[in-house]
Structures are given as C-alpha cells and as structure tokens.
Coordinates of C-alpha atoms in Angstrom, one line a residue:
X615 CA 0.0 0.0 0.0
X616 CA 1.2 3.5 -0.8
X617 CA 0.1 4.5 2.7
X618 CA 2.9 2.6 4.3
X619 CA 5.8 5.0 4.6
X620 CA 9.5 4.6 4.3
X621 CA 10.9 6.5 7.2
X622 CA 14.5 6.5 5.9
X623 CA 13.5 8.0 2.6
X624 CA 11.5 10.7 4.2
X625 CA 14.1 11.6 6.8
X626 CA 16.7 11.7 4.0
X627 CA 14.7 14.3 2.0
X628 CA 14.2 16.5 5.0
X629 CA 17.8 16.4 5.9
X630 CA 18.5 18.6 2.9
X631 CA 16.4 21.4 4.3
X632 CA 18.1 24.3 6.1
X633 CA 16.7 25.3 9.5
X634 CA 17.4 28.9 8.9
X635 CA 14.1 30.7 9.4
X636 CA 13.5 32.5 12.8
X637 CA 10.4 34.0 14.2
X638 CA 10.8 37.3 12.3
X639 CA 11.4 35.6 9.0
X640 CA 8.4 33.3 9.6
X641 CA 6.1 36.2 10.6
X642 CA 7.2 38.1 7.5
X643 CA 6.3 35.0 5.5
X644 CA 2.8 34.9 7.1
X645 CA 2.2 38.6 6.9
X646 CA 3.7 38.7 3.4
X647 CA 1.2 36.0 2.3
X648 CA -1.8 37.8 3.9
X649 CA -0.9 41.2 2.4
X650 CA -0.8 40.4 -1.2
X651 CA -3.3 41.3 -3.9
X652 CA -6.1 41.2 -1.3
X653 CA -5.4 44.7 0.0
X654 CA -5.4 46.1 -3.5
X655 CA -8.9 44.8 -4.4
X656 CA -10.4 43.4 -1.2
X657 CA -11.8 46.7 0.1
X658 CA -13.7 47.5 -3.0
X659 CA -15.0 44.0 -3.5
X660 CA -16.1 43.6 0.1
X661 CA -17.9 47.1 -0.1
X662 CA -19.6 46.1 -3.3
X663 CA -21.1 43.0 -1.5
X664 CA -21.7 44.3 2.0
X665 CA -21.5 48.1 1.8
X666 CA -20.0 49.8 4.9
X667 CA -20.6 46.6 6.9
X668 CA -17.6 45.2 5.1
X669 CA -15.7 46.5 8.1
X670 CA -17.3 43.8 10.1
X671 CA -16.6 41.2 7.4
X672 CA -12.8 41.7 7.9
X673 CA -13.2 41.3 11.7
X674 CA -15.3 38.2 11.3
X675 CA -12.8 36.8 8.8
X676 CA -9.9 37.4 11.2
X677 CA -11.8 35.7 14.0
X678 CA -12.4 32.7 11.8
X679 CA -8.8 32.5 10.6
X680 CA -7.4 33.0 14.1
X681 CA -9.6 30.2 15.6
X682 CA -8.6 27.8 12.9
X683 CA -5.0 28.9 13.0
X684 CA -4.7 28.0 16.7
X685 CA -5.6 24.4 15.8
X686 CA -2.9 24.3 13.1
X687 CA -0.3 25.9 15.3
X688 CA -0.4 22.9 17.7
X689 CA -0.1 20.6 14.7
X690 CA 2.7 22.5 13.1
X691 CA 4.8 22.6 16.2
X692 CA 4.2 18.9 16.7
X693 CA 5.2 18.0 13.2
X694 CA 7.8 20.5 11.9
X695 CA 7.8 19.1 8.4
X696 CA 7.8 20.7 4.9
X697 CA 4.3 21.1 3.5
X698 CA 2.8 20.6 7.0
X699 CA -0.8 21.5 6.0
X700 CA -1.1 18.6 3.6
X701 CA 0.1 16.0 6.2
X702 CA -2.1 16.4 9.3
X703 CA -5.2 14.7 8.0
X704 CA -3.1 11.8 6.8
X705 CA -1.6 11.4 10.3
X706 CA -5.0 11.4 12.0
X707 CA -7.3 9.6 9.5
X708 CA -5.1 7.9 6.9
X709 CA -5.2 7.9 3.2
X710 CA -8.7 9.1 2.0
X711 CA -9.3 12.0 4.4
X712 CA -5.6 13.0 4.2
X713 CA -5.7 13.1 0.5
X714 CA -9.0 15.1 0.3
X715 CA -7.6 17.6 2.8
X716 CA -4.3 17.9 0.9
X717 CA -6.0 18.3 -2.4
X718 CA -8.3 21.1 -1.2
X719 CA -5.4 22.8 0.4
X720 CA -3.1 22.6 -2.6
X721 CA -5.8 23.8 -5.0
X722 CA -6.5 26.7 -2.7
X723 CA -2.8 27.7 -2.5
X724 CA -1.5 27.0 -5.9
X725 CA -4.3 29.0 -7.5
X726 CA -3.2 32.1 -5.5
X727 CA 0.1 32.2 -7.5
X728 CA -1.6 33.1 -10.8
X729 CA -4.1 35.3 -8.8
X730 CA -1.2 37.5 -7.6
X731 CA 0.2 37.8 -11.1
X732 CA -3.3 38.7 -12.4
X733 CA -3.7 41.4 -9.7
X734 CA -0.4 43.1 -10.7
X735 CA -1.4 43.2 -14.4
X736 CA -4.9 44.3 -13.7
X737 CA -3.6 47.3 -11.7
X738 CA -1.2 48.0 -14.5
X739 CA -4.1 48.4 -16.9
X740 CA -4.9 51.7 -15.3
X741 CA -1.7 53.3 -16.5
X742 CA -2.3 56.1 -19.0
X743 CA -0.7 54.2 -21.9
X744 CA -2.6 52.4 -24.7
X745 CA -0.6 49.2 -24.4
X746 CA -1.2 49.1 -20.6
X747 CA -4.9 49.7 -20.9
X748 CA -5.1 46.8 -23.5
X749 CA -4.0 44.3 -20.8
X750 CA -7.4 44.1 -19.2
X751 CA -10.9 44.4 -20.8
X752 CA -12.8 45.3 -17.6
X753 CA -13.6 41.6 -16.8
X754 CA -10.5 39.6 -17.4
X755 CA -7.0 39.8 -18.8
X756 CA -6.5 40.0 -22.5
X757 CA -4.0 37.9 -24.5
X758 CA -1.2 40.4 -23.8
X759 CA -2.3 40.6 -20.2
X760 CA -2.0 36.8 -19.8
X761 CA 1.5 37.0 -21.5
X762 CA 2.7 39.6 -19.0
X763 CA 1.2 37.6 -16.1
X764 CA 3.1 34.5 -17.3
X765 CA 6.4 36.4 -17.2
X766 CA 5.6 37.3 -13.5
X767 CA 5.0 33.6 -12.8
X768 CA 8.4 32.7 -14.2
X769 CA 9.9 35.5 -12.0
X770 CA 8.3 34.0 -8.8
X771 CA 9.7 30.6 -9.9
X772 CA 13.3 31.7 -10.3
X773 CA 13.3 33.6 -7.0
X774 CA 12.6 30.3 -5.3
X775 CA 14.9 28.1 -7.5
X776 CA 18.2 29.0 -6.0
X777 CA 18.1 28.9 -2.2
X778 CA 15.8 29.3 0.9
X779 CA 18.2 31.9 2.3
X780 CA 17.7 34.1 -0.8
X781 CA 13.9 33.6 -0.4
X782 CA 14.0 34.7 3.2
X783 CA 16.2 37.8 2.7
X784 CA 14.1 38.9 -0.3
X785 CA 10.8 38.2 1.4
X786 CA 11.6 40.1 4.6
X787 CA 12.6 43.2 2.6
X788 CA 9.5 43.0 0.5
X789 CA 7.2 42.5 3.5
X790 CA 8.5 45.6 5.1
X791 CA 7.6 47.6 2.0
X792 CA 4.2 45.7 1.8
X793 CA 3.3 46.8 5.3
X794 CA 4.5 50.4 5.0
X795 CA 2.6 51.2 1.8
X796 CA -0.9 50.0 2.9
X797 CA -0.5 52.0 6.2
X798 CA 0.6 55.0 4.2
X799 CA -2.3 54.5 1.8
X800 CA -5.0 54.3 4.5
X801 CA -3.6 57.4 6.3
X802 CA -3.3 59.5 3.1
X803 CA -6.8 58.7 1.9
X804 CA -8.3 59.4 5.3
X805 CA -6.6 62.8 5.4
X806 CA -7.5 63.6 1.8
X807 CA -11.3 62.8 2.1
X808 CA -13.3 61.4 5.0
X809 CA -16.9 61.6 4.1
X810 CA -19.0 59.9 6.9
X811 CA -22.2 60.5 4.9
X812 CA -21.2 57.6 2.7
X813 CA -22.3 55.3 5.6
X814 CA -25.6 57.1 6.3
X815 CA -26.6 57.4 2.7
X816 CA -26.7 54.9 -0.3
X817 CA -28.5 52.2 1.6
X818 CA -27.1 52.7 5.1
X819 CA -24.6 50.5 6.9
X820 CA -26.0 47.3 5.6
X821 CA -27.5 48.1 2.2
X822 CA -27.8 44.4 1.2
X823 CA -28.7 43.0 4.5
X824 CA -26.7 41.2 7.2
X825 CA -26.4 38.0 5.0
X826 CA -24.2 40.0 2.6
X827 CA -21.7 40.6 5.4
X828 CA -21.2 36.8 5.7
X829 CA -21.1 36.3 2.0
X830 CA -18.3 39.0 1.8
X831 CA -16.3 37.0 4.3
X832 CA -16.5 34.0 2.0
X833 CA -16.1 35.3 -1.5
X834 CA -14.7 38.9 -1.5
X835 CA -11.1 37.9 -1.0
X836 CA -11.2 38.1 2.8
X837 CA -10.7 34.3 3.3
X838 CA -8.1 34.5 0.4
X839 CA -6.2 37.1 2.3
X840 CA -6.2 35.6 5.8
X841 CA -5.3 32.2 4.3
X842 CA -1.7 33.3 4.3
X843 CA -1.4 32.3 8.0
X844 CA -0.6 28.8 6.9
X845 CA 2.6 29.7 5.0
X846 CA 4.8 29.5 8.1
X847 CA 3.4 26.1 8.8
X848 CA 4.3 24.8 5.3
X849 CA 7.9 26.0 5.9
X850 CA 8.1 24.3 9.3
X851 CA 11.0 22.1 8.2
X852 CA 13.1 25.2 7.8
X853 CA 12.2 26.8 11.1
X854 CA 15.0 27.1 13.7
X855 CA 12.7 26.6 16.7
X856 CA 9.3 25.6 15.4
X857 CA 7.8 25.1 18.8
X858 CA 8.1 28.8 19.7
X859 CA 8.4 30.5 16.4
X860 CA 5.4 28.9 14.5
X861 CA 2.6 29.9 16.8
X862 CA 4.0 33.4 17.3
X863 CA 4.4 33.9 13.5
X864 CA 0.9 32.6 12.7
X865 CA -1.0 34.6 15.4
X866 CA 1.0 37.8 14.9
X867 CA 0.6 37.9 11.2
X868 CA -3.2 37.6 11.5
X869 CA -3.5 40.3 14.1
X870 CA -1.2 42.8 12.3
X871 CA -3.0 42.1 9.0
X872 CA -6.4 42.7 10.7
X873 CA -5.5 46.2 11.8
X874 CA -4.2 47.1 8.3
X875 CA -7.2 45.7 6.4
X876 CA -9.7 47.4 8.7
X877 CA -7.9 50.7 8.2
X878 CA -7.9 50.3 4.5
X879 CA -11.6 49.4 4.4
X880 CA -12.5 52.5 6.4
X881 CA -10.3 54.6 4.2
X882 CA -11.9 53.3 1.0
X883 CA -15.5 53.7 2.3
X884 CA -14.9 57.3 3.3
X885 CA -12.8 58.3 0.2
X886 CA -15.3 57.2 -2.5
X887 CA -16.8 60.4 -4.0
X888 CA -20.5 60.7 -3.0
X889 CA -21.5 61.7 -6.6
X890 CA -19.8 58.6 -8.0
X891 CA -21.8 56.4 -5.5
X892 CA -25.0 58.1 -6.5
X893 CA -24.3 57.7 -10.2
X894 CA -23.4 54.0 -9.9
X895 CA -26.5 53.2 -7.9
X896 CA -24.7 52.5 -4.7
X897 CA -21.8 50.4 -3.5
X898 CA -22.6 47.4 -5.8
X899 CA -22.3 49.6 -8.9
X900 CA -18.7 50.7 -8.3
X901 CA -16.3 49.5 -11.1
X902 CA -12.7 50.5 -10.4
X903 CA -10.0 48.7 -12.3
X904 CA -7.4 49.9 -9.7
X905 CA -9.6 50.9 -6.7
X906 CA -7.2 52.5 -4.3
X907 CA -5.0 54.1 -7.0
X908 CA -8.1 55.5 -8.8
X909 CA -9.2 57.1 -5.5
X910 CA -5.8 58.6 -5.0
X911 CA -6.0 60.2 -8.4
X912 CA -9.5 61.4 -7.7
X913 CA -8.3 63.4 -4.7
X914 CA -5.1 64.7 -6.3
X915 CA -2.7 62.3 -4.6
X916 CA -0.7 61.5 -7.7
X917 CA 2.4 60.6 -5.6
X918 CA 0.3 57.9 -3.8
X919 CA -1.1 56.6 -7.1
X920 CA 2.4 56.2 -8.5
X921 CA 3.4 54.4 -5.2
X922 CA 0.4 52.1 -5.5
X923 CA 1.2 51.3 -9.1
X924 CA 4.6 50.3 -8.0
X925 CA 3.3 48.3 -5.1
X926 CA 0.8 46.5 -7.3
X927 CA 3.9 44.7 -8.5
X928 CA 5.7 44.4 -5.2
X929 CA 2.9 43.2 -3.0
X930 CA 1.4 40.5 -5.3
X931 CA 4.9 39.5 -6.4
X932 CA 6.0 39.0 -2.8
X933 CA 3.0 36.9 -2.1
X934 CA 3.3 34.9 -5.3
X935 CA 6.9 34.2 -4.4
X936 CA 5.9 33.0 -0.9
X937 CA 3.2 30.7 -2.3
X938 CA 5.6 29.4 -5.0
X939 CA 7.8 28.4 -2.1
X940 CA 5.1 26.9 0.2
X941 CA 3.3 25.0 -2.5
X942 CA 6.5 23.3 -3.5
X943 CA 6.8 22.0 0.0
X944 CA 3.2 20.9 -0.1
X945 CA 3.8 18.9 -3.2
X946 CA 6.7 17.2 -1.5
X947 CA 4.3 16.4 1.4
X948 CA 1.7 14.9 -0.9
X949 CA 4.4 12.8 -2.5
X950 CA 5.6 11.5 0.9
X951 CA 1.9 10.7 1.7
X952 CA 2.2 8.3 -1.2
X953 CA 0.1 10.1 -3.8
X954 CA 2.7 11.5 -6.3
X955 CA 5.7 10.1 -8.1
X956 CA 9.0 10.0 -6.1
X957 CA 10.6 12.7 -8.2
X958 CA 8.5 15.3 -6.5
X959 CA 9.9 14.4 -3.1
X960 CA 13.5 15.3 -4.1
X961 CA 15.2 18.2 -2.4
X962 CA 18.3 19.7 -4.0
X963 CA 21.2 19.1 -1.7
X964 CA 23.0 22.3 -2.4
X965 CA 20.1 24.8 -2.2
X966 CA 17.6 23.0 0.0
X967 CA 14.9 23.6 -2.5
X968 CA 12.4 20.9 -3.8
X969 CA 13.0 21.9 -7.4
X970 CA 10.8 19.2 -9.2
X971 CA 7.8 20.2 -7.0
X972 CA 8.5 23.9 -7.8
X973 CA 8.4 23.1 -11.5
X974 CA 5.1 21.2 -11.2
X975 CA 3.5 24.1 -9.5
X976 CA 4.7 26.5 -12.2
X977 CA 2.9 24.3 -14.8
X978 CA -0.3 24.2 -12.8
X979 CA -0.2 28.0 -12.3
X980 CA 0.0 28.5 -16.0
X981 CA -3.1 26.3 -16.4
X982 CA -5.1 28.3 -13.8
X983 CA -4.0 31.5 -15.5
X984 CA -5.3 30.3 -18.9
X985 CA -8.7 29.4 -17.4
X986 CA -9.3 32.0 -14.7
X987 CA -8.1 35.4 -16.1
X988 CA -9.7 37.7 -13.5
X989 CA -8.8 38.4 -9.9
X990 CA -12.4 38.1 -8.8
X991 CA -13.1 34.6 -10.3
X992 CA -9.8 33.3 -8.8
X993 CA -10.6 34.8 -5.4
X994 CA -13.9 33.0 -5.2
X995 CA -12.4 29.6 -6.1
X996 CA -9.5 30.0 -3.7
X997 CA -11.7 31.2 -0.8
X998 CA -14.2 28.2 -0.9
X999 CA -11.4 25.6 -1.5
X1000 CA -9.5 27.1 1.4
X1001 CA -12.5 26.7 3.8
X1002 CA -12.8 23.0 2.8
X1003 CA -9.2 22.5 3.6
X1004 CA -9.7 24.2 7.0
X1005 CA -12.0 21.6 8.4
X1006 CA -9.2 19.1 8.8
X1007 CA -7.3 21.1 11.4
X1008 CA -9.9 21.1 14.2
X1009 CA -10.7 17.4 13.7
X1010 CA -7.1 16.3 13.4
X1011 CA -5.8 18.2 16.4
X1012 CA -8.3 16.6 18.8
X1013 CA -8.0 13.2 17.1
X1014 CA -4.2 13.2 17.7
X1015 CA -4.7 14.1 21.3
X1016 CA -6.8 11.0 21.6
X1017 CA -4.5 8.8 19.5
X1018 CA -1.1 10.0 20.7
X1019 CA -1.6 11.7 24.1
X1020 CA 2.1 11.3 25.0
X1021 CA 3.5 12.8 21.8
X1022 CA 5.5 15.9 22.5
X1023 CA 3.5 19.1 22.0
X1024 CA 5.6 22.3 22.1
X1025 CA 2.3 24.2 21.8
X1026 CA -0.7 22.9 23.8
X1027 CA -3.7 25.1 24.6
X1028 CA -5.9 24.0 27.5
X1029 CA -8.9 25.5 25.7
X1030 CA -8.4 23.4 22.6
X1031 CA -11.3 21.1 23.3
X1032 CA -13.5 24.2 23.1
X1033 CA -11.6 26.0 20.3
X1034 CA -11.6 23.0 17.9
X1035 CA -15.4 22.5 17.6
X1036 CA -15.9 26.3 17.4
X1037 CA -13.3 26.4 14.6
X1038 CA -15.3 23.6 12.8
X1039 CA -18.5 25.6 13.1
X1040 CA -16.8 28.8 11.8
X1041 CA -15.3 26.9 8.8
X1042 CA -18.6 25.3 8.0
X1043 CA -20.5 28.6 8.2
X1044 CA -18.0 30.3 5.8
X1045 CA -18.4 27.4 3.4
X1046 CA -22.2 27.9 3.5
X1047 CA -21.9 31.7 3.1
X1048 CA -19.9 31.1 -0.1
X1049 CA -23.3 30.8 -1.8
X1050 CA -24.7 28.1 -4.2
X1051 CA -23.7 27.2 -6.9
X1052 CA -20.1 28.3 -6.1
X1053 CA -20.0 25.9 -3.1
X1054 CA -21.2 23.0 -5.3
X1055 CA -18.6 23.8 -8.0
X1056 CA -15.7 23.8 -5.6
X1057 CA -16.9 20.6 -4.0
X1058 CA -17.0 19.1 -7.5
X1059 CA -13.4 20.2 -8.0
X1060 CA -12.6 18.2 -4.8
X1061 CA -14.0 15.1 -6.6
X1062 CA -11.8 15.7 -9.6
X1063 CA -8.7 14.8 -7.6
X1064 CA -10.0 11.4 -6.5
X1065 CA -8.8 9.5 -9.6
X1066 CA -5.2 10.3 -8.6
X1067 CA -5.9 8.9 -5.1
X1068 CA -7.6 5.8 -6.6
X1069 CA -4.6 5.1 -8.8
X1070 CA -2.1 5.1 -6.0
X1071 CA -4.3 3.3 -3.5
X1072 CA -6.1 0.8 -5.8
X1073 CA -4.9 0.8 -9.4
X1074 CA -1.1 0.7 -8.8
X1075 CA -1.3 -2.1 -6.3
X1076 CA -3.4 -4.2 -8.7
X1077 CA -0.9 -3.7 -11.5
X1078 CA 1.7 -5.0 -9.2
X1079 CA -0.3 -8.2 -8.4
X1080 CA -1.3 -7.1 -4.9
X1081 CA -4.8 -7.0 -3.5
X1082 CA -5.3 -3.6 -1.7
X1083 CA -8.8 -4.0 -0.4
X1084 CA -8.1 -5.4 3.1
X1085 CA -5.5 -2.7 3.9
X1086 CA -7.6 0.0 2.3
X1087 CA -10.8 -0.7 4.2
X1088 CA -9.8 1.1 7.5
X1089 CA -8.7 4.2 5.4
X1090 CA -12.1 4.3 3.8
X1091 CA -13.9 3.9 7.1
X1092 CA -11.9 6.7 8.7
X1093 CA -12.4 9.0 5.7
X1094 CA -16.1 8.4 5.3
X1095 CA -16.9 11.4 7.5
X1096 CA -15.2 13.8 5.2
X1097 CA -16.9 12.5 2.1
X1098 CA -20.3 12.6 3.8
X1099 CA -19.5 16.1 5.1
X1100 CA -18.9 17.5 1.6
X1101 CA -22.1 15.9 0.2
X1102 CA -24.2 17.1 3.1
X1103 CA -22.8 20.7 2.9
X1104 CA -23.5 20.7 -0.8
X1105 CA -27.1 19.7 -0.2
X1106 CA -27.6 22.2 2.5
X1107 CA -26.1 24.9 0.3
X1108 CA -28.5 24.0 -2.5
X1109 CA -31.6 23.8 -0.3
X1110 CA -30.6 26.7 2.0
X1111 CA -31.7 30.3 2.2
X1112 CA -32.1 32.4 -0.9
X1113 CA -29.8 35.0 0.7
X1114 CA -27.0 32.5 0.2
X1115 CA -28.0 31.3 -3.3
X1116 CA -30.1 28.4 -2.2
X1117 CA -33.7 27.3 -3.1
X1118 CA -35.1 28.9 0.1
X1119 CA -36.4 25.7 1.7
X1120 CA -34.5 26.6 4.9
X1121 CA -35.9 29.6 6.8
X1122 CA -33.6 32.5 7.5
X1123 CA -31.7 31.9 10.8
X1124 CA -32.6 28.3 11.0
X1125 CA -30.2 27.6 8.1
X1126 CA -27.3 29.0 10.1
X1127 CA -28.4 26.9 13.1
X1128 CA -28.6 23.8 11.0
X1129 CA -25.1 24.4 9.6
X1130 CA -23.7 24.7 13.1
X1131 CA -25.4 21.5 14.2
X1132 CA -24.1 19.7 11.1
X1133 CA -20.6 21.0 11.8
X1134 CA -20.6 19.7 15.4
X1135 CA -22.0 16.3 14.3
X1136 CA -19.3 15.8 11.7
X1137 CA -16.6 17.1 14.1
X1138 CA -17.4 14.4 16.7
X1139 CA -17.8 11.8 14.0
X1140 CA -14.4 12.8 12.6
X1141 CA -12.6 12.7 15.9
X1142 CA -14.1 9.3 16.8
X1143 CA -13.2 7.8 13.4
X1144 CA -9.5 8.6 13.6
X1145 CA -7.1 5.7 14.0
X1146 CA -3.5 4.7 14.4
X1147 CA -2.7 4.4 10.7
X1148 CA 0.7 3.6 9.2
X1149 CA 1.5 7.3 8.6
X1150 CA 1.0 8.2 12.2
X1151 CA 3.1 5.2 13.4
X1152 CA 5.9 6.2 11.0
X1153 CA 5.9 9.9 12.1
X1154 CA 5.9 8.9 15.8
X1155 CA 9.0 6.7 15.1
X1156 CA 10.7 9.6 13.3
X1157 CA 10.0 12.1 16.1
X1158 CA 11.2 9.6 18.7
X1159 CA 14.4 9.0 16.8
X1160 CA 15.0 12.7 16.4
X1161 CA 14.5 13.2 20.1
X1162 CA 16.9 10.4 20.9
X1163 CA 19.6 11.9 18.6
X1164 CA 19.1 15.3 20.2
X1165 CA 19.5 13.8 23.6
X1166 CA 22.7 12.0 22.5
X1167 CA 24.1 15.2 21.1
X1168 CA 23.3 17.1 24.3
X1169 CA 25.0 14.4 26.3
X1170 CA 28.1 14.5 24.2
X1171 CA 28.3 18.3 24.4
X1172 CA 28.2 18.3 28.3
X1173 CA 30.3 15.2 28.7
X1174 CA 27.5 12.9 29.8
X1175 CA 25.3 10.4 27.9
X1176 CA 27.4 8.8 25.1
X1177 CA 30.6 9.6 27.0
X1178 CA 29.5 7.4 29.8
X1179 CA 28.4 4.6 27.5
X1180 CA 24.7 5.4 28.0
X1181 CA 22.1 6.1 25.3
X1182 CA 18.7 7.6 25.6
X1183 CA 16.0 5.1 24.6
X1184 CA 13.8 5.8 21.6
X1185 CA 10.9 7.9 22.7
X1186 CA 12.7 9.2 25.8

C-alpha cells in the first residue's frame, strides 16, 4: 500500500532542508502572504457586496482565521515538516481523508500564485498608456495581459529556484515595503477625504442585509487574504525553533493584518466620492480597475497613485513568491503521503529547494492563468477551497490528542477542546456563506482529484499483483466522515436560504443553526473515526528517533550520555 511509509527516505529528503528561518522571517512570511493582492482589491469587492458593513466582514474573517490557525499551530509545532498543511489529515485519519484535505489545500494555495500575477497586471491596466490599458478588458486579462502575467509567474519561480536563504532575505525586505505602503495609503486617503455621509446614505450601513456581510467573508477575498497564515506552517521544516516561532508567527501575522485591512476598508469607504456612489446606484455599482489608485488620483494624490502602481507589482509578487515556495513544500508532502511520483519528493542538496515540485506548480499555475483570467473569479475559487481544507485542522488536532496523548506538543492550549469545535462551526458557516452554486462547483473540484488517489491506492497495487482491499478498508472507514460532510454541505447549500443562493427551503436563521449542528455532528464523527494508521506510526517513530539523537548530542556536548556509555532510549 502506498500509505505505508519509508521513514528512511522521508528523513533523507528532510535532511536537505536548512533550518534557517527564525520568528521574524516566519512572521514576515505569514504577513507577506496575507498582504498580497487582497489589500489592493479586497476593500472595493467587500464594499460592493456588503457596503460599509464590510468592516465587520474583515473582523469576522480574522476571528475565523485565528480560531482555525490555533488548531494548526499545535499541529505545526508537533510535526515540523515541509508542507505541513497537507500532512495532518493523513496522520489522524489515513489515506482518504488525508488526500482530500491535501488536495483542497493545494488547490486553494497553488491558484493564489496566478491570482497574484493577475492582480499586478490588472492594476497596471490603469496606466495612461494604450498598451497598458489593453492588458485588461474590464472583466478579465486579454492575451497580452496573460502573457505579462506569465512572465511574472516565471519571475516567482526563479526567485525560489536557488536557495531558501535568498527567499528569506528577499521576502523580509518585500514584506516591510508591503506593510508600510498599505498603512501610508490608508492614512493618506483618510486625510484627503473622509466623508462619513457615505455610511448614512446609499442604503445605510447594511445596504444588502446582514447576510451580505457573511457572503463578503466567504467570496470577496477576505478568506483568500487571511489564508496566508498557513505559509509559516508549510515552511516548518526550515524553522530554527518551530515550537516557539510557528505559533508566534501565525497569530502575529493575522492580528497585524487585521489592523491594516480594517484601516484600508475604512479609508476606502470614506474616500469614495459621493457623486460617484450616486451615479453608480450604490456600492454594488462601483467598477474601479485599480480601486485605491483610482481614489488617489480622484483626490489629487498623484504621488500615492504612483506608489500604488509600483506596489501593485511588489505586494502580489512578494505573495506569489511565498506561495511558490510553500506550494512546492506541499507537493513534497503529498508525495511523501504516497500520492505522487517519487521525483516530486526530491530536495536539492546544495540549495535546500524541492525543485521538481517547484516546477510542477509552475505548470499548474499556467493552467489556472489560462482558465481564470480575472482576480475576482480566482478569489472565489480560492476562498471556498480554502475553507474546505480548514475543516481538517480542528478534527485532526483533537484526534491526535486521543490517539497520541504522550506525543511531545511544544504548543498545547488548554482551551483546545472548546476552540476546535468552534473552529469547525466557523469553517462550515463560511463554506455555506460562499453561496450556491459556487460551493457546489468547488466541492465538485474536490472530486476531480479522487482518480489520482484511486490510482495510488487501488490501481497501482493491482498492476503489481497485490490486493489492496483489506489494507484500504480502514482508510475508507476513517475518511467516510469527510466525504459525507462535503455531500451534506453541498445539499444544505442547494436547499438553503435564498440570501446564500439556495432554493429557500430553509428559513432565515434556521439555516445558520442547521449548519452549526451539522458541523458539530461531523466534528465528533471525525474525531471518533481517527485511527493509528501507518502514517501516524511512522511519524511517531521519526520524532522519537530525532528526540533520541538530540539527547545524544546534548550528552556529548556536556560530557555525559554517550561519553558514559549510555544512550537515551527511543521515545525518551
């Protein structure tokens, strides 16, 4: 079975990574992932959906991300491995649930890379040059726009090709710029024009009702933005002290980003000219190609517009570079889970970079760019796929507490038994808020990846003359909850309230309650169906061996242990 691991091979690949990233570098990675194209377009898109109540959407989104991030922080500190986000479901539930979670996570992250390139080119189309304006037709990139975005993808690729140290130095510098410019933008727009009547008029604070606030969380790019918290977790194998640095980096990046995004949203809402709002029929009618830059020009802040045009390359490029790095580690993780050819698990000895995985993601990014040419369409797909990948964390963290209570946990929150089910409810609500038929489409995308899983778990063993059914059965039983969850959530989305794109069979308010109950039911089913599968046994052996080696090295350094002829037992 492909789910039986080879510890020696996996340890060998991870030995080529360089543990060179500290807390600051990891925080910069998380913050740099969160502040990408989202800050350039998110304020307008959220306002178009929810009006001034978009402010609340950013706060709700941060609360959802923070709750889910806490579950993943414990997991990331426990298992400091490359591509950590695609591994946890495999450890707790085996092959099927692990693969579905990994597939959803990878789809959500790899599609961000062309999204960032698209954002840069879309902003560029506002330049006062004919060739620049020809890059974007108002809805999607033109042929020349796709060509320029493709060049940016290659740029992200080569920045990651040479070494993780080059990535870290480049990213930290870019992140500083990416934080300064949004803060400067929010401040300058507030000083230039702060029209509070924009909130009172044009439909009031919630022109499209409270349901629009929740929809904005799901599809306006808010989930897309906050999803960057997982980048430090995917680089866990390169963290110097993952037990301390990972949770600090994850939580800090979300909180800092929340402050910046709320400031930008307030600045955008107050800076939109009232006559433009009236002429467009309200917030939903706004149609900026380069929202913040267009407002800067409207209020005579030409210097700010120029800075924003420059940052439209820097911010998305910095995020695209980060995601190119983290997705390559995710691909290596999927390969080590047993669901990709061995070549994608190779890490270059000299640079510490998984180059074959990096190359595969470049090809996939080109495919996404060819199909989804607008930032908005990519943001919707990324957001819903992200939420599907989120549900693994709350279930996996409590499952592993049940299965491996003695496993070393550098991060262990006492409140996790409460946090985990709440995180599951939040994730399920955001999935429902994504609106039908988008939720159904993304769930269908999840099914598209199953043939790959079936080949490695069924087809390949059969071609080798082996009968996989007996070994596969416990994986199917343990993963049944996740398959059923996706089907039930698709049905609830279809039958749910009209405010969320459904048929309206579920009354307003009761649909939210039903989703929360469903989330709790599947949470407890998921935790109870976890089992000590081969992947978990293997990683426990690896961690015990690493701890034993560390104890030996400590003993040699202080003149005890090995010098006295003693050796710490495995698992000590």
